[in-house]
Amino acid sequence: GENVEQHPSTLSVQEGDSAVIKCTYSDSASNYFPWYKQELGKRPQLIIDIRSNVGEKKDQRIAVTLNKTAKHFSLHITETQPEDSAVYFCAAIESSDGLTFGKGTHLIIQP
Amino acid sequence: SQTIHQWPATLVQPVGSPLSLECTVEGTSNPNLYWYRQAAGRGLQLLFYSVGIGQISSEVPQNLSASRPQDRQFILSSKKLLLSDSGFYLCAWSVLGSEQYFGPGTRLTVT
């Protein structure tokens, strides 16, 4: 089955700086890669996703890149703000099966 | 628009007692449905997924079971809870195996 590794587990950045979270996956058949943001005690919310036929996708301050050859994908947040503080999860999926999640990154935005 | 409901929101149950958590989806037909568990401070683990009424796939061996008696209803059950069953249980839905959207979750504490 799929295995997703996510790094770092904790990331602290100064407000206004950029944050990068990286994930690798094992199943070359995976073709959909979402990122979720989870605030304390709440449900994960989908913030951006990318499919295997695309190398990069951007939505305002958030971007995701995918390297299918190396089997890794990354989340980039620019101009970080206090409200970006949360736990971020990457995930991978091949078909109708459930998502395989990374272990999460606790992003801390320092004022 | 689609809406996903879960109840109860919180639950405290003694070891050995039964469990029934319910998830319902509105505004879509024939969704794929999923149950995930999140242990305190950890990532999300897929427990079960269903692509149709009466069709359940289990990802990990455990003392939990799932059923889908109706198209938009997904139930998670246990005959006898263990301490290790404590966690945040999240139901999710998707269409055609694409983006998954999570319900508000049930926080279960087994004492």
mmCIF file of C-alpha atoms in Angstrom:
data_model
loop_
_atom_site.group_PDB
_atom_site.id
_atom_site.type_symbol
_atom_site.label_atom_id
_atom_site.label_comp_id
_atom_site.label_asym_id
_atom_site.label_seq_id
_atom_site.Cartn_x
_atom_site.Cartn_y
_atom_site.Cartn_z
ATOM 1 C CA GLY A 1 0.000 0.000 0.000
ATOM 2 C CA GLU A 2 0.834 3.673 -0.086
ATOM 3 C CA ASN A 3 3.226 5.219 2.431
ATOM 4 C CA VAL A 4 3.505 8.996 2.850
ATOM 5 C CA GLU A 5 6.370 10.642 4.714
ATOM 6 C CA GLN A 6 6.075 14.298 5.760
ATOM 7 C CA HIS A 7 8.752 16.709 6.998
ATOM 8 C CA PRO A 8 9.330 18.603 9.155
ATOM 9 C CA SER A 9 7.097 17.638 12.072
ATOM 10 C CA THR A 10 7.338 21.169 13.460
ATOM 11 C CA LEU A 11 8.156 24.362 11.574
ATOM 12 C CA SER A 12 8.525 27.791 13.138
ATOM 13 C CA VAL A 13 8.835 30.836 10.876
ATOM 14 C CA GLN A 14 8.715 34.582 11.364
ATOM 15 C CA GLU A 15 5.552 36.322 10.247
ATOM 16 C CA GLY A 16 5.985 37.428 6.653
ATOM 17 C CA ASP A 17 8.524 34.724 5.806
ATOM 18 C CA SER A 18 7.828 31.676 3.653
ATOM 19 C CA ALA A 19 7.148 28.143 4.861
ATOM 20 C CA VAL A 20 7.797 24.928 2.962
ATOM 21 C CA ILE A 21 6.514 21.491 3.911
ATOM 22 C CA LYS A 22 7.673 18.424 2.006
ATOM 23 C CA CYS A 23 6.154 15.002 1.455
ATOM 24 C CA THR A 24 7.237 11.845 -0.319
ATOM 25 C CA TYR A 25 5.065 8.934 -1.379
ATOM 26 C CA SER A 26 5.806 5.353 -2.324
ATOM 27 C CA ASP A 27 3.084 4.235 -4.757
ATOM 28 C CA SER A 28 3.830 5.469 -8.268
ATOM 29 C CA ALA A 29 0.166 4.845 -9.160
ATOM 30 C CA SER A 30 -1.000 7.633 -6.823
ATOM 31 C CA ASN A 31 -2.425 10.462 -8.876
ATOM 32 C CA TYR A 32 -4.061 12.926 -6.495
ATOM 33 C CA PHE A 33 -2.287 14.858 -3.754
ATOM 34 C CA PRO A 34 -4.313 17.108 -1.427
ATOM 35 C CA TRP A 35 -3.155 19.266 1.437
ATOM 36 C CA TYR A 36 -5.270 19.801 4.534
ATOM 37 C CA LYS A 37 -5.083 22.413 7.268
ATOM 38 C CA GLN A 38 -6.330 21.471 10.712
ATOM 39 C CA GLU A 39 -6.814 23.969 13.487
ATOM 40 C CA LEU A 40 -6.882 22.757 17.057
ATOM 41 C CA GLY A 41 -9.947 20.632 17.776
ATOM 42 C CA LYS A 42 -11.451 21.106 14.317
ATOM 43 C CA ARG A 43 -11.857 19.043 11.196
ATOM 44 C CA PRO A 44 -9.192 19.063 8.475
ATOM 45 C CA GLN A 45 -9.985 21.522 5.700
ATOM 46 C CA LEU A 46 -8.818 21.035 2.134
ATOM 47 C CA ILE A 47 -6.657 24.031 1.173
ATOM 48 C CA ILE A 48 -5.111 22.993 -2.131
ATOM 49 C CA ASP A 49 -4.603 19.881 -4.223
ATOM 50 C CA ILE A 50 -2.713 18.758 -7.302
ATOM 51 C CA ARG A 51 -3.148 15.942 -9.782
ATOM 52 C CA SER A 52 -0.406 13.942 -11.409
ATOM 53 C CA ASN A 53 -0.803 15.611 -14.785
ATOM 54 C CA VAL A 54 0.173 18.977 -13.299
ATOM 55 C CA GLY A 55 3.570 20.069 -11.944
ATOM 56 C CA GLU A 56 2.567 23.154 -9.995
ATOM 57 C CA LYS A 57 -0.590 24.842 -8.785
ATOM 58 C CA LYS A 58 -0.977 28.178 -7.050
ATOM 59 C CA ASP A 59 -3.801 29.810 -5.111
ATOM 60 C CA GLN A 60 -2.906 33.257 -3.773
ATOM 61 C CA ARG A 61 -0.243 32.726 -1.065
ATOM 62 C CA ILE A 62 -0.345 28.938 -1.285
ATOM 63 C CA ALA A 63 1.319 26.782 -3.913
ATOM 64 C CA VAL A 64 1.945 23.086 -4.351
ATOM 65 C CA THR A 65 4.585 21.451 -6.529
ATOM 66 C CA LEU A 66 4.748 17.826 -7.645
ATOM 67 C CA ASN A 67 7.698 15.843 -8.909
ATOM 68 C CA LYS A 68 6.353 12.498 -10.108
ATOM 69 C CA THR A 69 9.755 11.122 -11.037
ATOM 70 C CA ALA A 70 11.096 11.664 -7.529
ATOM 71 C CA LYS A 71 7.697 10.960 -5.960
ATOM 72 C CA HIS A 72 7.612 14.047 -3.822
ATOM 73 C CA PHE A 73 5.373 17.066 -3.475
ATOM 74 C CA SER A 74 5.631 20.224 -1.434
ATOM 75 C CA LEU A 75 3.440 22.935 0.046
ATOM 76 C CA HIS A 76 4.691 26.515 -0.125
ATOM 77 C CA ILE A 77 3.129 29.328 1.900
ATOM 78 C CA THR A 78 4.420 32.834 1.216
ATOM 79 C CA GLU A 79 4.013 35.979 3.327
ATOM 80 C CA THR A 80 2.930 33.922 6.311
ATOM 81 C CA GLN A 81 0.355 35.366 8.693
ATOM 82 C CA PRO A 82 -0.641 34.422 12.266
ATOM 83 C CA GLU A 83 -3.784 32.701 11.000
ATOM 84 C CA ASP A 84 -1.600 30.276 9.040
ATOM 85 C CA SER A 85 -0.624 28.640 12.352
ATOM 86 C CA ALA A 86 -2.102 25.123 12.305
ATOM 87 C CA VAL A 87 -1.231 21.514 11.580
ATOM 88 C CA TYR A 88 -0.871 20.737 7.887
ATOM 89 C CA PHE A 89 -1.291 17.257 6.428
ATOM 90 C CA CYS A 90 -0.311 16.015 3.016
ATOM 91 C CA ALA A 91 -1.996 12.978 1.513
ATOM 92 C CA ALA A 92 -1.911 10.741 -1.536
ATOM 93 C CA ILE A 93 -4.497 8.574 -3.255
ATOM 94 C CA GLU A 94 -4.746 6.401 -6.333
ATOM 95 C CA SER A 95 -8.450 5.795 -6.823
ATOM 96 C CA SER A 96 -11.552 5.518 -4.684
ATOM 97 C CA ASP A 97 -9.530 4.156 -1.816
ATOM 98 C CA GLY A 98 -9.087 6.315 1.228
ATOM 99 C CA LEU A 99 -6.369 8.872 1.534
ATOM 100 C CA THR A 100 -3.014 7.977 3.028
ATOM 101 C CA PHE A 101 -1.895 10.888 5.179
ATOM 102 C CA GLY A 102 1.473 12.105 6.292
ATOM 103 C CA LYS A 103 1.943 12.505 10.036
ATOM 104 C CA GLY A 104 1.432 16.253 9.894
ATOM 105 C CA THR A 105 3.487 19.435 10.319
ATOM 106 C CA HIS A 106 2.788 21.836 13.141
ATOM 107 C CA LEU A 107 3.369 25.271 11.607
ATOM 108 C CA ILE A 108 4.026 28.068 14.090
ATOM 109 C CA ILE A 109 4.059 31.669 12.891
ATOM 110 C CA GLN A 110 6.139 33.839 15.199
ATOM 111 C CA PRO A 111 4.993 37.488 15.464
ATOM 112 C CA SER B 1 -24.501 22.364 -1.719
ATOM 113 C CA GLN B 2 -23.202 19.280 0.031
ATOM 114 C CA THR B 3 -23.248 18.955 3.806
ATOM 115 C CA ILE B 4 -21.895 16.229 6.030
ATOM 116 C CA HIS B 5 -23.144 15.596 9.554
ATOM 117 C CA GLN B 6 -21.705 13.529 12.360
ATOM 118 C CA TRP B 7 -23.067 12.756 15.789
ATOM 119 C CA PRO B 8 -22.568 12.803 18.577
ATOM 120 C CA ALA B 9 -19.948 15.552 18.751
ATOM 121 C CA THR B 10 -18.422 14.167 21.933
ATOM 122 C CA LEU B 11 -18.804 10.873 23.708
ATOM 123 C CA VAL B 12 -17.423 9.367 26.895
ATOM 124 C CA GLN B 13 -17.852 5.617 27.163
ATOM 125 C CA PRO B 14 -16.524 2.974 29.590
ATOM 126 C CA VAL B 15 -14.281 0.160 28.424
ATOM 127 C CA GLY B 16 -16.312 -2.784 27.199
ATOM 128 C CA SER B 17 -19.366 -0.743 26.218
ATOM 129 C CA PRO B 18 -20.758 -0.681 22.658
ATOM 130 C CA LEU B 19 -20.332 2.182 20.211
ATOM 131 C CA SER B 20 -22.351 3.616 17.368
ATOM 132 C CA LEU B 21 -21.284 6.738 15.485
ATOM 133 C CA GLU B 22 -23.348 8.033 12.617
ATOM 134 C CA CYS B 23 -22.470 10.048 9.557
ATOM 135 C CA THR B 24 -24.879 11.374 6.942
ATOM 136 C CA VAL B 25 -24.298 13.350 3.777
ATOM 137 C CA GLU B 26 -26.736 15.707 2.062
ATOM 138 C CA GLY B 27 -26.743 17.182 -1.399
ATOM 139 C CA THR B 28 -25.036 14.398 -3.325
ATOM 140 C CA SER B 29 -25.831 10.923 -4.570
ATOM 141 C CA ASN B 30 -23.727 7.766 -4.417
ATOM 142 C CA PRO B 31 -20.786 9.354 -2.614
ATOM 143 C CA ASN B 32 -17.730 7.438 -1.494
ATOM 144 C CA LEU B 33 -17.704 7.495 2.298
ATOM 145 C CA TYR B 34 -14.791 7.105 4.679
ATOM 146 C CA TRP B 35 -14.095 6.735 8.397
ATOM 147 C CA TYR B 36 -10.791 8.030 9.751
ATOM 148 C CA ARG B 37 -9.424 8.070 13.283
ATOM 149 C CA GLN B 38 -7.022 10.634 14.671
ATOM 150 C CA ALA B 39 -5.294 9.808 17.948
ATOM 151 C CA ALA B 40 -4.395 12.787 20.155
ATOM 152 C CA GLY B 41 -1.700 14.915 18.497
ATOM 153 C CA ARG B 42 -1.259 12.492 15.632
ATOM 154 C CA GLY B 43 -2.131 11.972 11.994
ATOM 155 C CA LEU B 44 -5.238 10.529 10.398
ATOM 156 C CA GLN B 45 -5.616 6.817 9.862
ATOM 157 C CA LEU B 46 -8.104 5.388 7.383
ATOM 158 C CA LEU B 47 -10.358 2.802 9.037
ATOM 159 C CA PHE B 48 -13.049 1.993 6.458
ATOM 160 C CA TYR B 49 -14.289 3.185 3.103
ATOM 161 C CA SER B 50 -17.407 2.471 1.107
ATOM 162 C CA VAL B 51 -18.160 2.964 -2.579
ATOM 163 C CA GLY B 52 -21.839 1.985 -2.283
ATOM 164 C CA ILE B 53 -24.637 0.598 -0.114
ATOM 165 C CA GLY B 54 -23.496 -2.524 1.714
ATOM 166 C CA GLN B 55 -19.948 -2.251 0.319
ATOM 167 C CA ILE B 56 -17.347 -1.832 3.034
ATOM 168 C CA SER B 57 -13.572 -2.101 2.798
ATOM 169 C CA SER B 58 -11.471 -2.272 5.933
ATOM 170 C CA GLU B 59 -7.967 -0.919 6.027
ATOM 171 C CA VAL B 60 -6.760 -2.112 9.411
ATOM 172 C CA PRO B 61 -7.718 -5.031 11.652
ATOM 173 C CA GLN B 62 -9.462 -3.828 14.794
ATOM 174 C CA ASN B 63 -12.517 -4.300 16.942
ATOM 175 C CA LEU B 64 -14.475 -1.724 14.961
ATOM 176 C CA SER B 65 -16.905 -2.343 12.125
ATOM 177 C CA ALA B 66 -18.728 -0.153 9.629
ATOM 178 C CA SER B 67 -22.007 -0.382 7.794
ATOM 179 C CA ARG B 68 -23.733 1.578 5.054
ATOM 180 C CA PRO B 69 -27.440 0.854 5.257
ATOM 181 C CA GLN B 70 -28.410 3.753 2.985
ATOM 182 C CA ASP B 71 -26.690 5.648 0.186
ATOM 183 C CA ARG B 72 -25.828 8.654 2.331
ATOM 184 C CA GLN B 73 -25.474 7.037 5.741
ATOM 185 C CA PHE B 74 -22.311 5.523 7.178
ATOM 186 C CA ILE B 75 -22.137 4.007 10.654
ATOM 187 C CA LEU B 76 -19.120 3.073 12.747
ATOM 188 C CA SER B 77 -19.691 0.504 15.472
ATOM 189 C CA SER B 78 -18.010 -1.545 18.122
ATOM 190 C CA LYS B 79 -19.366 -4.281 20.360
ATOM 191 C CA LYS B 80 -16.813 -3.690 23.113
ATOM 192 C CA LEU B 81 -14.683 -0.561 23.316
ATOM 193 C CA LEU B 82 -11.013 -0.626 24.268
ATOM 194 C CA LEU B 83 -9.008 2.199 25.846
ATOM 195 C CA SER B 84 -7.035 2.416 22.610
ATOM 196 C CA ASP B 85 -10.228 3.291 20.721
ATOM 197 C CA SER B 86 -10.130 6.806 22.148
ATOM 198 C CA GLY B 87 -9.618 9.461 19.506
ATOM 199 C CA PHE B 88 -11.187 11.897 17.088
ATOM 200 C CA TYR B 89 -13.327 10.069 14.536
ATOM 201 C CA LEU B 90 -13.858 11.787 11.234
ATOM 202 C CA CYS B 91 -16.229 10.854 8.467
ATOM 203 C CA ALA B 92 -15.468 12.083 4.959
ATOM 204 C CA TRP B 93 -17.119 11.964 1.560
ATOM 205 C CA SER B 94 -15.963 12.277 -2.007
ATOM 206 C CA VAL B 95 -17.277 11.824 -5.521
ATOM 207 C CA LEU B 96 -15.349 9.770 -8.051
ATOM 208 C CA GLY B 97 -12.392 9.441 -5.685
ATOM 209 C CA SER B 98 -11.422 13.090 -5.877
ATOM 210 C CA GLU B 99 -11.451 15.721 -3.142
ATOM 211 C CA GLN B 100 -12.522 14.439 0.245
ATOM 212 C CA TYR B 101 -14.427 16.637 2.657
ATOM 213 C CA PHE B 102 -14.552 15.934 6.338
ATOM 214 C CA GLY B 103 -17.413 16.051 8.793
ATOM 215 C CA PRO B 104 -17.124 17.914 12.107
ATOM 216 C CA GLY B 105 -15.905 14.783 13.896
ATOM 217 C CA THR B 106 -16.744 12.888 17.071
ATOM 218 C CA ARG B 107 -14.363 13.076 19.990
ATOM 219 C CA LEU B 108 -14.498 9.710 21.766
ATOM 220 C CA THR B 109 -12.979 9.142 25.190
ATOM 221 C CA VAL B 110 -12.944 5.591 26.517
ATOM 222 C CA THR B 111 -12.518 5.461 30.287
#
